[in-house]
Amino acid sequence: MDNLLSRHWHHLPDDEVVALLESDGHKGLDTFEVTHRQGSFGTNRLTLKKGKSPLTLFLLQFNQPLIYILLVAAITTFLLQEWVDSGVIFGVVLANAIIGFVQELKAVKAIEALARAMEGTALVIRAGQKVKINAAELVPGDLVLLQSGDKVPADLRLLRCRELQVDESALTGESVPVQKQPERIAQTKTLADRSNMAYSSTLVTYGTATGIVVATGDGTEIGQINALIASATTLATPLTKKIAHFSGILLWVILALAGLTVLAGLYHGTPLLDTFMAAVALAVGAIPEGLPAAMTIMLAVGVGKMAKRHAIIRRMPAVETLGSTTVICSDKTGTLTQNQMTVQQLCAAGQRYEFTGVGYAPQGEIHLEQTAIDPQQHPALLECLKAGLLCNDSRLIDNGGQWSIEGDPTEVALITAAAKAGLSNTALEQQLPRIDTVPFESQHQYMATLHHSGTDTGTAPATLIYMKGSVESILSRCHDAYGDGTDTVALDKSSVHRDVEQMAAQGLRVLAFAYKSSTEPAPSISHGDVAEGMTFIGLQAMMDPPRPEAIAAVAACQRAGIQVKMITGDHLVTAAAIARQIGLSGTADSELAHFAINGHALAQLADHELVEVAERASVFARVSPEQKLRLVEALQAQGHVVAMTGDGVNDAPALKQADIGVAMGLGGTEVAKEAADMVLTDDNFATIEAAVEEGRAVFDNLVKFITWTLPTNIGEGLVILVAVFAGLTLPITPVQILWINMTTAVLLGLMLAFEVKEPGIMARPPRQPQTPILTRELLTRIGLVSLMLLIGAFGMFEWAIRHDRSIEAARTVAVNMFVFGELFYLFNCRSLRYSPLKLGLFSNRWLVAGVTTMILLQLLFTYTPAMNQLFGSAPIGWAEWVWILAGGMGIYTVIGIEKWLRRRGDSGENA
């Protein structure tokens, strides 16, 4: 038995399947055999991968260079007996660790959600008796009975079916329920085409069946997806990679400069304790204590903004990752499309009609040659719609303007189309009550209904038969066609086939309709009654249409330099037709092979070939979960930052592997939501465009903060370094450096998190993953501001000393020069390219409030005795304030001129 679970069950005859599983096709397994197999195969549950313990996960949050720097700062301030500052820094470290710990702990819920999806009950036959059991107790060889509404409890090879239809959209991406049958099929058939198999966690929408369990738990298709999720790598985001690299470099630079400071002090004969304190001051000054807190808070602000735009972020770094996205891989069904079948064309009596409106809502018009018509003036049109309405077992339900369905989506599409012509199934059923039905069966490919006309006078038909089905099955039973009036005409089958080919080429699913009338009453209907003599009425063609807002969103993403690719389990022609409508095919007349490929062809490609195809093609149809994952990995191998959208179980491994996984909140499975980094609460692809815009804005603001804060750290470090190397008194002390760094980071730098978006933020291409956080232009600006802060603070300190100010007053001047230099420079950093006047002076009210509070705090720092005692400051006069404000204005002016010169140079190059 153990070597049977990998067999191609769909390719074997049903009697051979039963024999291999050592079961009975009618009585099932006996009780003793069930017990034995439960011991051999275990329960029908997914095995959860043993992960890291919570304690290990928590401790790993501290294993980052940036955290090392902060811990050094915290220990340093603790040794300096600055308890408040040390506590604040330790608090920042702890808060970051807790946030990361909570987010990582949530990641394991994806597999737990899969396990929950396996739970439920199953109706089985054991020892010839029907019994309902917990689905976890199923074993290979069990006989399972399925009926409409059941969740398939394990992977089954179907033995007997009656009109069975299964919704496999969550597993394969197929947009409509799949018709099942028990006959063996070719071994090469892909998962989505195995019509004699029913897979665990899919949903029975219609009919009944008996199947034999061939796989349980980890051996099922969903179990293999579970293994893919467990093995998928959770990638570091572009931001975390760059911050880690930046922090690592900064760590070694600080240690090297601190060592140089000690050597310089010893060279000048400075006492060892003073030299050590100078090295500590340099290290504290160079460490950007506010950076991790700022990064966390800015990402949290971005999370809040996205939530207002219907995007819920599960991992905060995903906010920035969206801004870096270069490729979006989207599922088709329910993401780019409505997930609501809609009749789009109808052919009857030689005319082709088009329907407006999408979805199940019965709203729209019927057009002929691009002109709205009155359906009552077109008898053939009405007769075709009437056939679709009466030969129908489904229902369209109005829930206060929200439309829901019962039954087959294809049949509901026919009801909606008829309603657009003013036809009501209630009224028609009263006029033509149904007497009998020939249900749809896969071997016949049609459904027929018998109706009583309400009269038996002999002058009007006493009975009517309406029939719908595949084009081939209907045409073979017709001898004439419905004309444009009440008369019939000769049936032109070649013309019908041309219409079908044209519709199919557009990715439309085509159904044919026919009728037969009789003056003789009939109590029942059989296959013999519709074997011949039918009158062909027409064709109705439908598809799951694209969301109108998705079309605009795809175009916006492409303008922003982001590639959009469709990865779906649906058929190639259908997927390509949707791709053409939403703009993924390049041009409307592009050859199919140029932009689309199916899963069978993908399976033949070597890894290096797949990388090339993944880059070139924009539509991937009929793909398996493993291929989705492989495609994401191929794109990442090209250096792309990949966002993957999806809503089904089959999307979960790729969602986790992608740089950012985006799940659908309304129509998505719990598995997809738990594997994703972001969940769309409105299931709207257009929301992704808004999220990308917010992601770019968050990254812009982070870069602004780093560009603003580094000159302070570098300037403080340079001041200490110059003083030590020159053998002079330190212009600022370690505790004053902490005051500058912590207060300005919170009251000034963090206000950049609320900055308005840069003009043209979605008109520029995505940031390349290998691009550093700080460009050469920004590094030059940081160096320039650092130098001006060094000259201003050191120069004013020396000026104060030479004008007989106390050392405390001179240091107060230096501290205020740093604070007000940063304050003026903050306005430069509101936009890295444009003048702050272009953004509006008061467009960021938080910044105005922060600046006001910072000024008040500096006045308290300078003039209150308690602050003077705590920080070693002293009151200063108006002359010092003039120099301080002049220094700040000088920095603002110089950087303003530098930005103007760069804009002028860029415009000259573009010209």
Short mmCIF file of N, CA, C and O in Angstrom, two decimals, residues 19-55:
data_model
loop_
_atom_site.label_atom_id
_atom_site.label_comp_id
_atom_site.label_asym_id
_atom_site.label_seq_id
_atom_site.Cartn_x
_atom_site.Cartn_y
_atom_site.Cartn_z
N ALA A 19 -8.92 -2.36 -6.84
CA ALA A 19 -8.10 -3.55 -6.54
C ALA A 19 -6.76 -3.15 -5.92
O ALA A 19 -6.29 -3.77 -4.96
N LEU A 20 -6.13 -2.13 -6.46
CA LEU A 20 -4.83 -1.68 -5.93
C LEU A 20 -4.97 -1.19 -4.49
O LEU A 20 -4.05 -1.36 -3.67
N LEU A 21 -6.10 -0.58 -4.18
CA LEU A 21 -6.33 -0.07 -2.83
C LEU A 21 -6.90 -1.14 -1.91
O LEU A 21 -7.20 -0.86 -0.74
N GLU A 22 -7.06 -2.36 -2.45
CA GLU A 22 -7.54 -3.49 -1.67
C GLU A 22 -8.83 -3.14 -0.94
O GLU A 22 -8.97 -3.36 0.27
N SER A 23 -9.77 -2.61 -1.70
CA SER A 23 -11.05 -2.20 -1.14
C SER A 23 -12.17 -2.86 -1.92
O SER A 23 -11.92 -3.69 -2.80
N ASP A 24 -13.39 -2.49 -1.61
CA ASP A 24 -14.57 -2.99 -2.32
C ASP A 24 -15.32 -1.79 -2.86
O ASP A 24 -15.65 -0.87 -2.11
N GLY A 25 -15.60 -1.78 -4.16
CA GLY A 25 -16.22 -0.64 -4.80
C GLY A 25 -17.65 -0.38 -4.39
O GLY A 25 -18.22 0.65 -4.77
N HIS A 26 -18.26 -1.31 -3.65
CA HIS A 26 -19.65 -1.13 -3.22
C HIS A 26 -19.81 -1.18 -1.70
O HIS A 26 -20.63 -0.47 -1.14
N LYS A 27 -19.01 -2.01 -1.04
CA LYS A 27 -19.13 -2.15 0.41
C LYS A 27 -18.09 -1.36 1.18
O LYS A 27 -18.23 -1.15 2.39
N GLY A 28 -17.02 -0.94 0.51
CA GLY A 28 -15.98 -0.21 1.20
C GLY A 28 -15.09 -1.10 2.04
O GLY A 28 -15.03 -2.32 1.84
N LEU A 29 -14.39 -0.51 3.00
CA LEU A 29 -13.48 -1.23 3.87
C LEU A 29 -14.24 -1.77 5.08
O LEU A 29 -15.24 -1.18 5.51
N ASP A 30 -13.72 -2.86 5.67
CA ASP A 30 -14.32 -3.33 6.92
C ASP A 30 -13.65 -2.63 8.09
O ASP A 30 -12.61 -1.98 7.96
N THR A 31 -14.24 -2.75 9.25
CA THR A 31 -13.80 -1.99 10.43
C THR A 31 -12.36 -2.31 10.82
O THR A 31 -11.58 -1.41 11.14
N PHE A 32 -11.97 -3.60 10.79
CA PHE A 32 -10.62 -3.97 11.20
C PHE A 32 -9.57 -3.39 10.24
O PHE A 32 -8.50 -2.95 10.66
N GLU A 33 -9.88 -3.38 8.95
CA GLU A 33 -8.94 -2.83 7.96
C GLU A 33 -8.78 -1.33 8.15
O GLU A 33 -7.69 -0.77 7.98
N VAL A 34 -9.89 -0.64 8.47
CA VAL A 34 -9.81 0.81 8.72
C VAL A 34 -8.86 1.09 9.88
O VAL A 34 -7.99 1.96 9.79
N THR A 35 -9.00 0.32 10.97
CA THR A 35 -8.13 0.52 12.13
C THR A 35 -6.66 0.28 11.77
O THR A 35 -5.77 1.04 12.16
N HIS A 36 -6.42 -0.77 10.99
CA HIS A 36 -5.06 -1.08 10.56
C HIS A 36 -4.47 0.05 9.71
O HIS A 36 -3.32 0.46 9.91
N ARG A 37 -5.29 0.57 8.80
CA ARG A 37 -4.78 1.63 7.91
C ARG A 37 -4.59 2.95 8.64
O ARG A 37 -3.70 3.74 8.30
N GLN A 38 -5.42 3.21 9.63
CA GLN A 38 -5.21 4.44 10.41
C GLN A 38 -3.87 4.38 11.12
O GLN A 38 -3.19 5.40 11.28
N GLY A 39 -3.46 3.18 11.54
CA GLY A 39 -2.14 3.03 12.15
C GLY A 39 -1.03 3.20 11.14
O GLY A 39 0.05 3.71 11.47
N SER A 40 -1.27 2.79 9.87
CA SER A 40 -0.24 2.89 8.83
C SER A 40 -0.13 4.29 8.24
O SER A 40 0.96 4.80 8.00
N PHE A 41 -1.30 4.91 7.97
CA PHE A 41 -1.29 6.19 7.26
C PHE A 41 -1.50 7.40 8.16
O PHE A 41 -1.29 8.52 7.73
N GLY A 42 -1.94 7.18 9.38
CA GLY A 42 -2.18 8.31 10.28
C GLY A 42 -3.50 8.99 9.96
O GLY A 42 -4.30 8.52 9.16
N THR A 43 -3.71 10.12 10.61
CA THR A 43 -4.96 10.85 10.42
C THR A 43 -4.94 11.68 9.15
O THR A 43 -3.87 11.99 8.60
N ASN A 44 -6.13 12.04 8.70
CA ASN A 44 -6.27 12.85 7.50
C ASN A 44 -6.11 14.33 7.87
O ASN A 44 -7.02 15.14 7.72
N ARG A 45 -4.93 14.66 8.37
CA ARG A 45 -4.60 16.04 8.75
C ARG A 45 -3.24 16.39 8.18
O ARG A 45 -2.41 15.51 7.94
N LEU A 46 -3.01 17.68 8.03
CA LEU A 46 -1.71 18.14 7.55
C LEU A 46 -0.72 18.16 8.70
O LEU A 46 -1.05 18.55 9.81
N THR A 47 0.51 17.76 8.40
CA THR A 47 1.57 17.80 9.40
C THR A 47 2.13 19.21 9.47
O THR A 47 2.56 19.77 8.46
N LEU A 48 2.13 19.76 10.66
CA LEU A 48 2.67 21.10 10.84
C LEU A 48 4.19 21.03 10.98
O LEU A 48 4.72 20.22 11.74
N LYS A 49 4.88 21.87 10.23
CA LYS A 49 6.34 21.93 10.30
C LYS A 49 6.76 22.50 11.65
O LYS A 49 6.25 23.52 12.09
N LYS A 50 7.68 21.79 12.32
CA LYS A 50 8.16 22.27 13.61
C LYS A 50 9.07 23.46 13.40
O LYS A 50 10.11 23.38 12.75
N GLY A 51 8.66 24.59 13.90
CA GLY A 51 9.44 25.82 13.70
C GLY A 51 10.24 26.17 14.93
O GLY A 51 10.39 25.39 15.87
N LYS A 52 10.78 27.37 14.91
CA LYS A 52 11.57 27.86 16.04
C LYS A 52 10.64 28.12 17.22
O LYS A 52 9.49 28.49 17.06
N SER A 53 11.18 27.95 18.42
CA SER A 53 10.40 28.22 19.63
C SER A 53 10.15 29.72 19.73
O SER A 53 10.91 30.53 19.17
N PRO A 54 9.08 30.12 20.44
CA PRO A 54 8.82 31.56 20.61
C PRO A 54 10.00 32.31 21.20
O PRO A 54 10.29 33.44 20.79
N LEU A 55 10.72 31.68 22.16
CA LEU A 55 11.88 32.36 22.76
C LEU A 55 12.97 32.61 21.73
O LEU A 55 13.55 33.70 21.67
#
